[in-house]
Structure formats: C-alpha cells, structure tokens
PDB file of C-alpha atoms in Angstrom:
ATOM      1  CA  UNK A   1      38.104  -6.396 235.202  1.00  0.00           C
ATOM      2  CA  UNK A   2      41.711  -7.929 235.808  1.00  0.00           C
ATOM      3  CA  UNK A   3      43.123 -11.169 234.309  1.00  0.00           C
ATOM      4  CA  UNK A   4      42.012 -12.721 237.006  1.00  0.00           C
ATOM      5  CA  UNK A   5      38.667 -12.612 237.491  1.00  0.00           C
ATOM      6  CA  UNK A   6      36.026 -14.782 235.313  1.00  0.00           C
ATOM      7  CA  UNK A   7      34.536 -13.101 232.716  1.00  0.00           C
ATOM      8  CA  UNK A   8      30.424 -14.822 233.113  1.00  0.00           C
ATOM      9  CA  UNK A   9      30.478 -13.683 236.780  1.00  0.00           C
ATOM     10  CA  UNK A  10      28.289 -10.328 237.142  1.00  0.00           C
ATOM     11  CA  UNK A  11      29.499  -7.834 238.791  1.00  0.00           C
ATOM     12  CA  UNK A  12      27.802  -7.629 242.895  1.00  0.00           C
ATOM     13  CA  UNK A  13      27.222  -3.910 242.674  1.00  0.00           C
ATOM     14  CA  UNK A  14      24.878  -4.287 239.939  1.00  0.00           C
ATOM     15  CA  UNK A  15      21.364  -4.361 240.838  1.00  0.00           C
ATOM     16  CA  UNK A  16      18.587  -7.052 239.604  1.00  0.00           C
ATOM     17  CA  UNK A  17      17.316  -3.919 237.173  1.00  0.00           C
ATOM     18  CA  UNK A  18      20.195  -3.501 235.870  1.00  0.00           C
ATOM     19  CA  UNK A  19      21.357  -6.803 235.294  1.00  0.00           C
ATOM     20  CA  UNK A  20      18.362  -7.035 233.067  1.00  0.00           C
ATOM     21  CA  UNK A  21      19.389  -7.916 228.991  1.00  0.00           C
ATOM     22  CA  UNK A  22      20.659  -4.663 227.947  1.00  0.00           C
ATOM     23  CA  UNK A  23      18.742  -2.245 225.049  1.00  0.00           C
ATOM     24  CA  UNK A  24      19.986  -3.047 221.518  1.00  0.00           C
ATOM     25  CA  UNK A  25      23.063  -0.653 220.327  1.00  0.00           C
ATOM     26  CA  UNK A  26      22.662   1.087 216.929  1.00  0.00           C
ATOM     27  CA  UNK A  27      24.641  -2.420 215.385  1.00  0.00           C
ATOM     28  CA  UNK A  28      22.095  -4.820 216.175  1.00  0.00           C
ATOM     29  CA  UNK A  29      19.126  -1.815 215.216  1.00  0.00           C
ATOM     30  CA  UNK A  30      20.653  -1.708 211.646  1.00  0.00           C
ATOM     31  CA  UNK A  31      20.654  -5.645 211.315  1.00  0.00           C
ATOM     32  CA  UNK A  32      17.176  -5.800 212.015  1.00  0.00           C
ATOM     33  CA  UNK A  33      16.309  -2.945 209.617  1.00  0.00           C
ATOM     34  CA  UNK A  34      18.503  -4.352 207.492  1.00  0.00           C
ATOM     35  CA  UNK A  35      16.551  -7.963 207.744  1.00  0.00           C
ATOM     36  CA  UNK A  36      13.278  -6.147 207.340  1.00  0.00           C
ATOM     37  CA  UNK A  37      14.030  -4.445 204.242  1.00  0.00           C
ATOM     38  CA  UNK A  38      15.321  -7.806 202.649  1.00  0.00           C
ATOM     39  CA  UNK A  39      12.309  -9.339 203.344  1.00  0.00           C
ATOM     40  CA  UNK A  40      10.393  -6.107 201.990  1.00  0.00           C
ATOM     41  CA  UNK A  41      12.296  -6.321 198.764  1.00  0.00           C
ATOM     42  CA  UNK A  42      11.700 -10.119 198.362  1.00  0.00           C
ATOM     43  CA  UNK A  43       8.227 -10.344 198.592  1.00  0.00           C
ATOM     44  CA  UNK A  44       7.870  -7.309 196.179  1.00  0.00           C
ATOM     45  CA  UNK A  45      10.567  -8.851 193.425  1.00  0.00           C
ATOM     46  CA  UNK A  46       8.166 -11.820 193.786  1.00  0.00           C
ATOM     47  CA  UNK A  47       5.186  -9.514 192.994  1.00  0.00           C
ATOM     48  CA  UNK A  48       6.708  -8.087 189.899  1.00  0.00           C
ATOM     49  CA  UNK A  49       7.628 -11.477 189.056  1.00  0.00           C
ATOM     50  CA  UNK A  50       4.268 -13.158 188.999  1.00  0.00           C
ATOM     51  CA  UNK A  51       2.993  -9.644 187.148  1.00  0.00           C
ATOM     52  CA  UNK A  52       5.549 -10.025 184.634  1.00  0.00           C
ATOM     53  CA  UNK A  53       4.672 -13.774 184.111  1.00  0.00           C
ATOM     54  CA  UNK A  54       1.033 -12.653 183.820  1.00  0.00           C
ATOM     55  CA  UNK A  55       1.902 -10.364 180.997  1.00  0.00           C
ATOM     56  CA  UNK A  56       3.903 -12.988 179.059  1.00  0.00           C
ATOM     57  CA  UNK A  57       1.435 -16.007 178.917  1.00  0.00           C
ATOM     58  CA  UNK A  58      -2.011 -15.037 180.751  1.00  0.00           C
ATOM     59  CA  UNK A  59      -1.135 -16.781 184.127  1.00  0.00           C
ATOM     60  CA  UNK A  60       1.227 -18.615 185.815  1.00  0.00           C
ATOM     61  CA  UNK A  61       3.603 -20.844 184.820  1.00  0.00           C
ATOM     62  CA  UNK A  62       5.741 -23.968 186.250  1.00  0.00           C
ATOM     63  CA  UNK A  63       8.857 -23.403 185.271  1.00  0.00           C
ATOM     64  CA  UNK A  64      12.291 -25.875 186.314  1.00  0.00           C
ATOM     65  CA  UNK A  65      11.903 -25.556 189.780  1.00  0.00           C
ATOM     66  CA  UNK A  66       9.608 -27.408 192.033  1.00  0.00           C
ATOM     67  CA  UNK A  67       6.109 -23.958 193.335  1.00  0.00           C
ATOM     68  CA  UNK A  68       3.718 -24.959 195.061  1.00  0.00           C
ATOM     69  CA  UNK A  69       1.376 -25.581 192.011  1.00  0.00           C
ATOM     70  CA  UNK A  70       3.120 -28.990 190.926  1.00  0.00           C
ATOM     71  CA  UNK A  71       0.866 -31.841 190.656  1.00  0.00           C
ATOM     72  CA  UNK A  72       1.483 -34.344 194.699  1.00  0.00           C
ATOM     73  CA  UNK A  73       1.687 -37.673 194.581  1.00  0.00           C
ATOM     74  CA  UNK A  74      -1.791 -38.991 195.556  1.00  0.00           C
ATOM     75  CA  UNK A  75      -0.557 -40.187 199.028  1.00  0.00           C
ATOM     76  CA  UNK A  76       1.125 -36.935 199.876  1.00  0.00           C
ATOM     77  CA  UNK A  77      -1.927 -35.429 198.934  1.00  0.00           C
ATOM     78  CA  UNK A  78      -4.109 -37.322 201.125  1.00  0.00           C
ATOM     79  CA  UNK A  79      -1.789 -37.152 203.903  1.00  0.00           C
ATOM     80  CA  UNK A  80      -1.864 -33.681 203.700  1.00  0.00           C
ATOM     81  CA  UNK A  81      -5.815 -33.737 203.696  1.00  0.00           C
ATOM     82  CA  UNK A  82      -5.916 -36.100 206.989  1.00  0.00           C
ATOM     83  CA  UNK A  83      -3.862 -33.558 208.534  1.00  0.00           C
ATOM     84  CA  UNK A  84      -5.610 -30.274 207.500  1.00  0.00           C
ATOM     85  CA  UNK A  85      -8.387 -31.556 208.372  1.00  0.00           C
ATOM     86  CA  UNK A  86      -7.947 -32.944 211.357  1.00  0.00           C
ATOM     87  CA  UNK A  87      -9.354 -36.404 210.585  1.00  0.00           C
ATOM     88  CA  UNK A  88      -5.675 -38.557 211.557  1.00  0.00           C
ATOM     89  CA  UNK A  89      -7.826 -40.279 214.178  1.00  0.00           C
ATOM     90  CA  UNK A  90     -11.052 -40.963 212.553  1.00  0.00           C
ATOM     91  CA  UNK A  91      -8.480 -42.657 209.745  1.00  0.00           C
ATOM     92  CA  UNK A  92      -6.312 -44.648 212.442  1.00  0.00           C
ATOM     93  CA  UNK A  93      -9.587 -46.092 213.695  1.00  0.00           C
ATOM     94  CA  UNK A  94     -10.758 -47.033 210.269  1.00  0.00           C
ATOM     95  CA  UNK A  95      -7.561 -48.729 209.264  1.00  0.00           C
ATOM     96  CA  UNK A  96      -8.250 -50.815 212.701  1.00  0.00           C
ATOM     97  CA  UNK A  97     -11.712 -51.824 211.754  1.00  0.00           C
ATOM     98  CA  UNK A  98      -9.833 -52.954 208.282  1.00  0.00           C
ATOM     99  CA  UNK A  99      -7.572 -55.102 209.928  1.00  0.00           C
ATOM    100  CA  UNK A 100      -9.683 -56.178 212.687  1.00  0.00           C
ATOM    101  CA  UNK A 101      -8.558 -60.176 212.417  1.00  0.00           C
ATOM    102  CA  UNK A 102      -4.820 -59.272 212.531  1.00  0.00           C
ATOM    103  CA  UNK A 103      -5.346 -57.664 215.656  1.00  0.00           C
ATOM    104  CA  UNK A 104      -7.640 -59.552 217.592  1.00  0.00           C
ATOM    105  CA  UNK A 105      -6.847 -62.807 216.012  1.00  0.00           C
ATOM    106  CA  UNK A 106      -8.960 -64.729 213.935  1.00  0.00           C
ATOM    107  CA  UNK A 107     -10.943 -66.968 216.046  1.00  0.00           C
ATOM    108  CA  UNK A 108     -12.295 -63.456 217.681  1.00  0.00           C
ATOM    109  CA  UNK A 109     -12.623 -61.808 214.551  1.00  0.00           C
ATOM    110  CA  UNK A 110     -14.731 -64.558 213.106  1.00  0.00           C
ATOM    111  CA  UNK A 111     -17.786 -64.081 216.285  1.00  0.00           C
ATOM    112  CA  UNK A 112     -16.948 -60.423 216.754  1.00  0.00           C
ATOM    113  CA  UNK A 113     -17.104 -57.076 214.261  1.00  0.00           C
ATOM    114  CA  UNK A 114     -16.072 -53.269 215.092  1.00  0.00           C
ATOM    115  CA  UNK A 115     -19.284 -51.482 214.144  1.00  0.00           C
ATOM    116  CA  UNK A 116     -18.518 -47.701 214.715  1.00  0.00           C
ATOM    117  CA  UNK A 117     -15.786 -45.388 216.709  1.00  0.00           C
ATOM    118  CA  UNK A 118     -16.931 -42.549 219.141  1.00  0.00           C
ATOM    119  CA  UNK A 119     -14.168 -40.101 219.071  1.00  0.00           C
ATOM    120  CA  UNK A 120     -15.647 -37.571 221.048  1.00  0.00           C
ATOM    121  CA  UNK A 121     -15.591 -40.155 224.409  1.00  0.00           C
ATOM    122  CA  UNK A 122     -13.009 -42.643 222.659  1.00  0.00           C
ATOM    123  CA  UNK A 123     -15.396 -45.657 222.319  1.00  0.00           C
ATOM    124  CA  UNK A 124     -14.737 -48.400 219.997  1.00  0.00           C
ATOM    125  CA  UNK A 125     -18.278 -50.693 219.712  1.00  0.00           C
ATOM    126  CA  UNK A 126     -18.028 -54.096 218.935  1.00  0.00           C
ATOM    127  CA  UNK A 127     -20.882 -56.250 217.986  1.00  0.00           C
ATOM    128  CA  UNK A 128     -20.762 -60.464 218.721  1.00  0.00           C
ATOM    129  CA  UNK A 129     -22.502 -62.635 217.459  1.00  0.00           C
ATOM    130  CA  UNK A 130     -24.101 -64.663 220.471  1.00  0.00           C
ATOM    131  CA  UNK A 131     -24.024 -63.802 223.687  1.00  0.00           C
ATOM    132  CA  UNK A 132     -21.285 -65.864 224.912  1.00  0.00           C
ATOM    133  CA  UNK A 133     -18.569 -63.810 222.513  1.00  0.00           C
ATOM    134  CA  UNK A 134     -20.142 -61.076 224.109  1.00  0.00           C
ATOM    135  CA  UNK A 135     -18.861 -62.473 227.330  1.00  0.00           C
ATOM    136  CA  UNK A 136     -15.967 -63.626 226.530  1.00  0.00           C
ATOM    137  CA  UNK A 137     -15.064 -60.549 224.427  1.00  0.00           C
ATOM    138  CA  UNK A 138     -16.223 -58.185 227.588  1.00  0.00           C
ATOM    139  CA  UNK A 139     -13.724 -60.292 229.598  1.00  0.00           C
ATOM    140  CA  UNK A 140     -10.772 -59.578 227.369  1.00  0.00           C
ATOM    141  CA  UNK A 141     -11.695 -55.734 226.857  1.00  0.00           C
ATOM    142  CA  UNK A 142      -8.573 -54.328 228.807  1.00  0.00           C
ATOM    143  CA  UNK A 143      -6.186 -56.518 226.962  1.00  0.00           C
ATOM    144  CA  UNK A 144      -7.560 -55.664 223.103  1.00  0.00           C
ATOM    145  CA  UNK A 145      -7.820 -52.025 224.609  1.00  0.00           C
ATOM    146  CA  UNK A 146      -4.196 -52.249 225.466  1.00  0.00           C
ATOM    147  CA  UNK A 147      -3.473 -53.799 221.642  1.00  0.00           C
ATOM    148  CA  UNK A 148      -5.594 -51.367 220.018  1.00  0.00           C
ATOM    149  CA  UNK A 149      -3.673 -48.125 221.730  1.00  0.00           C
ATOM    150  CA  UNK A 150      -0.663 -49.678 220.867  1.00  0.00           C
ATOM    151  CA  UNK A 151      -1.259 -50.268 217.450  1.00  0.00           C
ATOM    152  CA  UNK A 152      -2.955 -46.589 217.255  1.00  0.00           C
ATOM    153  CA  UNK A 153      -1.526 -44.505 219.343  1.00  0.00           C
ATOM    154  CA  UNK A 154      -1.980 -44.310 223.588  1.00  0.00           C
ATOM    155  CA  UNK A 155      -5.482 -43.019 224.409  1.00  0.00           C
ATOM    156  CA  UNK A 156      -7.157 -43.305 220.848  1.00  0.00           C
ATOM    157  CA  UNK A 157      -9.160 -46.266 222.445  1.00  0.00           C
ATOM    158  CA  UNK A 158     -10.034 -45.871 226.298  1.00  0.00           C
ATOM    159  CA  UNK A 159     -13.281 -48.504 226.433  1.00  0.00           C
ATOM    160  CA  UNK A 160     -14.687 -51.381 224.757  1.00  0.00           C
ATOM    161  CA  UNK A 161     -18.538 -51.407 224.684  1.00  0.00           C
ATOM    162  CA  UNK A 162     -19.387 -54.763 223.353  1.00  0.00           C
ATOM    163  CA  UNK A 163     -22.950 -55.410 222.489  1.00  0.00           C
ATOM    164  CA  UNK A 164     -24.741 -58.764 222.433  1.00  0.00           C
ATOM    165  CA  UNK A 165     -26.796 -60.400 219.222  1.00  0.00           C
ATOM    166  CA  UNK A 166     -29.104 -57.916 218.484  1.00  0.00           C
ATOM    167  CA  UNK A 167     -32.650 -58.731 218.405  1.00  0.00           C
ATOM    168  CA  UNK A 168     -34.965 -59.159 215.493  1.00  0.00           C
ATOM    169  CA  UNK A 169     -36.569 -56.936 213.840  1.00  0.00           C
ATOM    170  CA  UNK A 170     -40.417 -56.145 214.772  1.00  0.00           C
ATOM    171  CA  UNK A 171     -42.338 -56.003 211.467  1.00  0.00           C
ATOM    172  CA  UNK A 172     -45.688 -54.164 211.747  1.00  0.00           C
ATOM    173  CA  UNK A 173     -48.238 -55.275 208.926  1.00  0.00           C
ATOM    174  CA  UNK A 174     -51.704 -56.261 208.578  1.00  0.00           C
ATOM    175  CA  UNK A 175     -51.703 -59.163 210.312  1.00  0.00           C
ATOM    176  CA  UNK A 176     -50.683 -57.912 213.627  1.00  0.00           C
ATOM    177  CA  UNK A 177     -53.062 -57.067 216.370  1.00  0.00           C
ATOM    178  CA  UNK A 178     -53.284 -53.523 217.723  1.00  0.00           C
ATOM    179  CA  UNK A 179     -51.588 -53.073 220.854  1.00  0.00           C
ATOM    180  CA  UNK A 180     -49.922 -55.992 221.155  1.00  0.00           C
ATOM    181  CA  UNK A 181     -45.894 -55.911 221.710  1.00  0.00           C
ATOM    182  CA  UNK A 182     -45.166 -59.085 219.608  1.00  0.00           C
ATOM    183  CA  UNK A 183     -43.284 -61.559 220.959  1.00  0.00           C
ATOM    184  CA  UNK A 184     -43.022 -59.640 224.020  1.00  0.00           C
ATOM    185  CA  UNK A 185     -46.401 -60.362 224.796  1.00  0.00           C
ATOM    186  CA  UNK A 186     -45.395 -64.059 225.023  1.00  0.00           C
ATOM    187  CA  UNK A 187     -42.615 -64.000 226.291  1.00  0.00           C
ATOM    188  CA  UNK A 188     -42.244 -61.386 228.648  1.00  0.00           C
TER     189      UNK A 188
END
C-alpha cells in the first residue's frame, strides 16, 4: 500500500474466500492457551483451598470476605426465589388483588372483588356483587385492562371476565323431594 491509499479499504483482487477473518497466528493461539491454563489453575487453587479449610475446622468457613454462603437479606432472598422459580407473574397479580381499591377506585372496589388469575390465557376474574356492577364493571373492562397492564407490566392482563352474584347454594337434606330441582322447579 502507498501513503495514499486508505488503510479499511480491501484490496479488489481479493476474493469473497479470502476476505474471510483470517486463521489465528501463533500470538493469539498462546493467549488463549494462556487464558485456559489460568482458569485451570484457579479453579484447582480453589480446590486445594476448600480441602485445606476442610482439614483445619471440619467444613467450611466464612471468612472476611462476602461467599456465597452468607446469610441474604429476607427480600433479596425472596426476590431471588420469584425469579428462580419463575413465579414474577403469579406475584405481580397477587400484589394487584392486594391493592385492588387503589387501582380501580374505591366506589368499584367496594361492589367488585378479584377472585383468581389465569396465567396460562391471562384472565383476571372479577366477581360483583349484583348484577348491575356486573354491567357496569363489563362496560369499563378495556379501561381497568389498560390500568392493570400498566401497573403490571403490558400483556400480564389481556381480558376481564366479570361474573354476576352467584347463586345460592342448593342444600340437599331430608326434607327435599326426590327429583325435584329446587327452586328451579318454581321458577323456571
């Protein structure tokens, strides 16, 4: 190359094989041998060093530094649970339910409760206590569902199922008549 000519242009004879990145040279084979056998000796100097620990006090010891055998702080520790787990959402949706009036205000709150989370299809179910919450609560789905992602995270929540009252509870005892639905029969 001349003086002239820039060094980052490659050279037009060369052909797209050859332009290819080029083999390592012996310097960059002895710096990876070289970074191989440092890492070989380290993790045997910290064999012998947990051996010769063993020998002194039958186990291991914390010594000045900070190992991971330290006691966590009960938050980190959790934390680190949620995440090994894989329970961050199940936990996001709880801490909704927990501070359902803050986020749907209290007037909704008071008429309607968060009884359970679907993760698998992202369903939040809300129960209301008459049937006109229900309504009202079905009408406003798309704006809570908005607050709720925001507050969790986008796509946590994706639908609302609100359910009505729920009915009452069929008791079956002696004094009920065999084949007979209840008050179904009377009313429909």
């Amino acid at each position: 190359m001349t003086a002239q000519e820039p060094k980052n242009v490659p050279d037009p004879k060369m052909t797209p094989e050859s332009r290819k990145t080029p083999e390592p040279s012996g310097v960059d084979l002895a710096r990876v041998a070289l970074r191989a056998a440092r890492e070989q000796a380290r993790a045997r100097g910290d064999a012998a060093q947990q051996k010769t620990q063993a020998r002194r006090g039958g186990g291991l010891r914390s010594g000045a530094r900070a190992d991971g055998r330290d006691p966590m702080a009960l938050g980190s520790a959790i934390n680190r649970l949620l995440t090994e787990r894989g329970w961050e959402a199940p936990a996001a949706v709880g801490g909704v339910m927990g501070r359902w009036p803050q986020i749907v205000g209290e007037d909704i709150a008071k008429h309607c409760e968060p009884e359970r989370y679907d993760e698998d299809e992202r369903v939040l179910f809300v129960r209301c206590d008459s049937t006109a919450w229900a309504t009202n609560l079905r009408l406003l789905a798309p704006t809570l569902v908005a607050r709720l992602n925001e507050d969790l995270g986008h796509g946590r929540v994706q639908h609302l199922k609100v359910q009505g009252p729920a009915g009452p509870v069929r008791r079956y005892g002696p004094l009920r008549a065999p084949g007979s639905k209840g008050p179904g029969d009377t009313y429909g």
